[in-house]
């Protein structure tokens, strides 16, 4: 039975029953240091099947949500990537017991007693900030360092903070050193239900406020929420009285009843951005590959765009997709198409860089518009080093296809952020010659074993760590 959750909070006590070998959480997911590079020899032709890992962003939110629960929570299908390791470190630094084994994570936060989160890991990932809601609700006070994350533009937390104020807290932003947020419950005890309308459907603020409201005393109404946080809820299997806790799934308004929450068990849904990246890999290499598990409705925007370009996408089973762009099928080759990113269910900003790489190989020119983040075009410069012809103006770019001056050719390039780095891998697969990608630690924040998965599909990609120079 499909059991994918994007976001759930548990209300029934969960008794851990896993007998597998457990290991205390380790901080070395993929053995990457700052000198490790990817070397890709192209052009590649891919074939076969790839397994999609659990969603990074759902895992980050659910890991933080375990702080809302007493007892143990067991998450299945958690990807082994550095952002998750950083989140696990943050939970451990607070006093939570975190164990990982066989793609699962068991978290028990009964021992958490700290209200100050000052872990170095906070500066690395955005999701670390999610702990503010549960800690504030549990202890009536919290001090949290401002979060890091990919450098893709301004990433304020004003909506998180204004929402927490609407739930009965006093919040101050202290700009000491890197900046910290200090918040305490106005009543000296905990949060109380309230009403808050987000100016923008922020994914992070929605997650923060869902967690805080789930533990607040009374009912909370959140308006203009990010629908992505609850997409797919109707296909999920929840504990029977889940619906009594949060109503409004699939709409932009959530009504949340605060309660005492207990740890439970859930399976993280497949990562729609990873699945989409492999779909684009099939397209950019004019290959045919299949992938699972994928929730087809979660990638429907991309299915539409790839179909418009001329690819054939087939659903082989409930959670299996096949993407074909083989020359015999696409005839005169793929046609260019335009995209404009917007909040879910619009075209995902997290796919804009990968689509830009694909468009350099299509026929015709296209317009790529980024409307979610204000500095998410730095990959264009790296793609230009691979002989792509792209003109960037602020947050939009005209991408010229292969018949208009782009002709991908291998070169050294640098990953500047996670998805931009993925676009370089895709371009490297399509480029003639050798592409060397530096700073792959950005890519490994969000893609589990991407090199191994591509090797299985037939790509010539190597992970190389230069030996230290002996003086
Ligand atoms: N915004 C505000 N104020 C806020 C919060 C957000 O103005 O308090 C603005 C941001 O400046 C931005 C826009 O709202 O312009 C969207 O930000 P949002 O809060 O929705 O994004 P996020 O929570 O910071 C998450 C994902 C990102 C993904 C975005 C958009 C996590 C950990 N990160 O970020 O994932 O791009 O939503 O879908 O969930 C990635 O996986 O590569 C990635 C960057």
XYZ file of N, CA, C and O in Angstrom, residues 158-242:
340
model
N 10.707 36.824 7.858
C 9.693 37.695 8.447
C 8.314 37.022 8.560
O 7.595 37.229 9.538
N 7.958 36.199 7.587
C 6.632 35.560 7.642
C 6.565 34.530 8.763
O 5.548 34.385 9.432
N 7.673 33.825 8.983
C 7.731 32.871 10.105
C 7.486 33.643 11.409
O 6.698 33.233 12.262
N 8.191 34.773 11.538
C 8.158 35.501 12.811
C 6.815 36.189 13.042
O 6.269 36.145 14.144
N 6.270 36.774 11.962
C 4.959 37.434 12.123
C 3.885 36.407 12.466
O 2.993 36.660 13.263
N 3.991 35.234 11.861
C 3.031 34.171 12.157
C 3.139 33.722 13.608
O 2.127 33.499 14.288
N 4.370 33.607 14.107
C 4.542 33.181 15.508
C 3.979 34.240 16.457
O 3.420 33.921 17.502
N 4.117 35.504 16.067
C 3.520 36.584 16.908
C 2.007 36.419 16.970
O 1.392 36.602 18.024
N 1.404 36.032 15.824
C -0.057 35.862 15.810
C -0.498 34.695 16.691
O -1.659 34.577 17.028
N 0.458 33.828 17.049
C 0.142 32.696 17.937
C 0.557 32.999 19.385
O 0.830 32.091 20.169
N 0.658 34.266 19.708
C 0.846 34.642 21.113
C 2.282 34.686 21.578
O 2.561 34.453 22.756
N 3.213 35.015 20.687
C 4.591 35.118 21.172
C 5.155 36.506 20.903
O 4.671 37.242 20.040
N 6.171 36.834 21.680
C 6.904 38.075 21.483
C 8.189 37.667 20.782
O 8.895 36.776 21.256
N 8.478 38.286 19.631
C 9.628 37.835 18.842
C 10.543 39.020 18.563
O 10.092 40.081 18.144
N 11.825 38.821 18.801
C 12.810 39.872 18.489
C 13.856 39.288 17.559
O 14.267 38.144 17.732
N 14.327 40.116 16.626
C 15.437 39.706 15.784
C 16.662 40.441 16.295
O 16.692 41.667 16.305
N 17.659 39.709 16.815
C 18.858 40.352 17.349
C 19.980 40.219 16.341
O 20.422 39.108 16.044
N 20.425 41.320 15.805
C 21.470 41.271 14.787
C 22.851 41.278 15.413
O 23.690 42.112 15.124
N 23.089 40.361 16.326
C 24.427 40.249 16.906
C 25.174 39.226 16.056
O 24.623 38.172 15.768
N 26.387 39.519 15.692
C 27.155 38.649 14.799
C 26.310 38.252 13.590
O 25.839 39.088 12.858
N 26.015 36.958 13.409
C 25.264 36.530 12.234
C 23.765 36.740 12.379
O 23.005 36.491 11.471
N 23.308 37.132 13.537
C 21.876 37.339 13.737
C 21.212 36.151 14.398
O 21.463 34.995 14.048
N 20.374 36.455 15.402
C 19.641 35.401 16.094
C 18.229 35.857 16.319
O 17.964 37.050 16.455
N 17.322 34.903 16.369
C 15.944 35.234 16.683
C 15.669 34.770 18.104
O 15.971 33.628 18.458
N 15.098 35.681 18.916
C 14.744 35.326 20.282
C 13.229 35.467 20.396
O 12.656 36.484 19.993
N 12.578 34.450 20.878
C 11.113 34.510 20.988
C 10.678 33.912 22.303
O 11.288 32.963 22.804
N 9.635 34.485 22.884
C 9.062 33.860 24.076
C 7.553 34.026 24.067
O 7.003 34.949 23.429
N 6.881 33.123 24.764
C 5.416 33.166 24.794
C 4.980 34.338 25.656
O 5.467 34.500 26.787
N 4.053 35.140 25.140
C 3.618 36.336 25.873
C 2.988 35.966 27.208
O 3.108 36.698 28.184
N 2.326 34.799 27.284
C 1.657 34.412 28.542
C 2.613 33.678 29.488
O 2.203 33.173 30.527
N 3.883 33.571 29.097
C 4.881 32.913 29.951
C 4.790 31.399 29.910
O 5.594 30.709 30.537
N 3.832 30.847 29.195
C 3.670 29.377 29.180
C 3.897 28.789 27.782
O 4.899 28.130 27.536
N 2.990 29.065 26.878
C 3.123 28.450 25.552
C 2.322 29.226 24.523
O 1.800 30.309 24.802
N 2.215 28.661 23.312
C 1.525 29.357 22.225
C 0.010 29.180 22.326
O -0.466 28.183 22.883
N -0.696 30.142 21.776
C -2.158 30.016 21.736
C -2.613 30.142 20.274
O -1.965 30.809 19.464
N -3.721 29.458 19.957
C -4.234 29.478 18.592
C -4.517 30.903 18.137
O -4.825 31.782 18.947
N -4.392 31.152 16.824
C -4.632 32.505 16.292
C -4.945 32.419 14.809
O -5.154 31.332 14.264
N -4.960 33.569 14.181
C -5.285 33.632 12.753
C -4.161 34.401 12.078
O -3.765 35.468 12.565
N -3.657 33.884 10.958
C -2.566 34.589 10.270
C -2.680 34.365 8.774
O -2.846 33.238 8.305
N -2.542 35.458 8.044
C -2.544 35.361 6.579
C -1.139 35.632 6.072
O -0.573 36.703 6.319
N -0.572 34.672 5.365
C 0.774 34.864 4.802
C 0.677 35.803 3.597
O -0.225 35.646 2.763
N 1.602 36.768 3.490
C 1.605 37.661 2.319
C 1.967 36.891 1.064
O 1.648 37.302 -0.050
N 2.730 35.812 1.238
C 3.227 35.010 0.119
C 3.183 33.555 0.601
O 3.503 33.295 1.779
N 2.828 32.602 -0.258
C 2.713 31.215 0.214
C 4.092 30.569 0.427
O 4.498 29.658 -0.302
N 4.792 31.057 1.422
C 6.143 30.560 1.717
C 6.079 29.118 2.234
O 5.336 28.811 3.166
N 6.909 28.276 1.638
C 6.974 26.871 2.042
C 7.466 26.770 3.491
O 6.867 26.112 4.340
N 8.575 27.465 3.766
C 9.182 27.364 5.094
C 8.277 27.933 6.178
O 8.103 27.322 7.241
N 7.684 29.107 5.901
C 6.826 29.716 6.925
C 5.608 28.839 7.173
O 5.157 28.693 8.319
N 5.074 28.216 6.124
C 3.926 27.319 6.313
C 4.319 26.162 7.231
O 3.582 25.803 8.153
N 5.497 25.598 6.988
C 5.939 24.468 7.831
C 6.111 24.912 9.280
O 5.629 24.260 10.215
N 6.790 26.035 9.477
C 7.015 26.544 10.835
C 5.680 26.733 11.563
O 5.506 26.318 12.712
N 4.726 27.363 10.857
C 3.468 27.712 11.527
C 2.574 26.492 11.712
O 1.832 26.412 12.699
N 2.646 25.520 10.799
C 1.878 24.277 11.006
C 2.354 23.565 12.275
O 1.557 23.075 13.070
N 3.677 23.540 12.450
C 4.209 22.863 13.645
C 3.825 23.617 14.912
O 3.389 23.026 15.896
N 3.991 24.948 14.872
C 3.680 25.742 16.060
C 2.191 25.618 16.400
O 1.821 25.388 17.559
N 1.339 25.715 15.379
C -0.108 25.672 15.619
C -0.543 24.297 16.121
O -1.497 24.193 16.894
N 0.163 23.252 15.702
C -0.210 21.900 16.135
C -0.017 21.709 17.626
O -0.585 20.796 18.221
N 0.813 22.556 18.223
C 1.060 22.438 19.665
C 0.464 23.605 20.448
O 0.596 23.654 21.669
N -0.150 24.556 19.745
C -0.701 25.726 20.439
C -2.010 25.346 21.126
O -2.660 24.368 20.756
N -2.370 26.145 22.105
C -3.613 25.897 22.834
C -4.758 26.521 22.036
O -4.822 27.738 21.883
N -5.632 25.692 21.455
C -6.783 26.221 20.714
C -6.643 26.029 19.209
O -5.797 25.273 18.740
N -7.475 26.771 18.502
C -7.575 26.577 17.042
C -6.823 27.691 16.323
O -6.894 28.855 16.709
N -6.090 27.319 15.255
C -5.369 28.304 14.443
C -5.887 28.243 13.013
O -6.131 27.154 12.483
N -6.033 29.411 12.408
C -6.401 29.464 10.986
C -5.233 30.123 10.245
O -4.826 31.238 10.586
N -4.680 29.409 9.258
C -3.583 29.943 8.445
C -4.100 30.138 7.023
O -4.622 29.193 6.415
N -3.956 31.365 6.509
C -4.469 31.655 5.166
C -3.314 31.900 4.194
O -2.254 32.389 4.594
N -3.565 31.580 2.930
C -2.570 31.730 1.853
C -1.315 30.892 2.139
O -0.186 31.355 1.965
N -1.526 29.651 2.574
C -0.390 28.757 2.882
C 0.192 28.184 1.588
O -0.439 28.241 0.528
N 1.405 27.618 1.714
C 2.029 26.934 0.568
C 1.339 25.586 0.393
O 1.379 24.749 1.281
N 0.728 25.390 -0.748
C -0.030 24.147 -0.950
C 0.903 22.942 -1.038
O 0.481 21.820 -0.821
N 2.161 23.177 -1.358
C 3.079 22.046 -1.505
C 3.253 21.280 -0.194
O 3.503 20.085 -0.186
N 3.068 21.953 0.941
C 3.265 21.277 2.216
C 2.223 20.198 2.450
O 2.436 19.289 3.223
N 1.088 20.327 1.783
C 0.029 19.359 2.048
C -0.402 18.647 0.777
O -1.332 17.862 0.796
N 0.294 18.919 -0.345
C -0.080 18.239 -1.576
C 0.043 16.738 -1.353
O 0.918 16.264 -0.634
N -0.837 16.006 -1.953
C -0.744 14.554 -1.854
C -1.352 13.985 -0.600
O -1.372 12.776 -0.424
N -1.876 14.841 0.256
C -2.412 14.325 1.513
C -3.540 13.327 1.251
O -3.658 12.325 1.935
N -4.320 13.584 0.194
C -5.446 12.681 -0.049
C -4.984 11.282 -0.442
O -5.724 10.326 -0.301
N -3.750 11.143 -0.933
C -3.274 9.807 -1.297
C -2.506 9.170 -0.143
O -2.053 8.041 -0.247
N -2.320 9.907 0.893
C -1.557 9.366 2.017
C -2.454 8.558 2.952
O -3.671 8.671 2.912
N -1.811 7.777 3.780
C -2.572 7.043 4.781
C -2.170 7.614 6.130
O -0.997 7.646 6.473
N -3.139 8.100 6.841
C -2.834 8.734 8.116
C -3.522 7.988 9.248
O -4.433 7.209 9.015
N -3.110 8.272 10.436
C -3.856 7.744 11.584
C -5.279 8.304 11.493
O -5.476 9.418 11.020
N -6.284 7.526 11.907
C -7.665 7.894 11.600
C -8.079 9.290 12.048
O -8.837 9.951 11.357
N -7.608 9.763 13.171
C -8.098 11.066 13.615
C -7.195 12.223 13.184
O -7.292 13.315 13.689
N -6.323 11.946 12.188
C -5.482 13.025 11.668
C -6.333 14.199 11.214
O -6.010 15.357 11.429
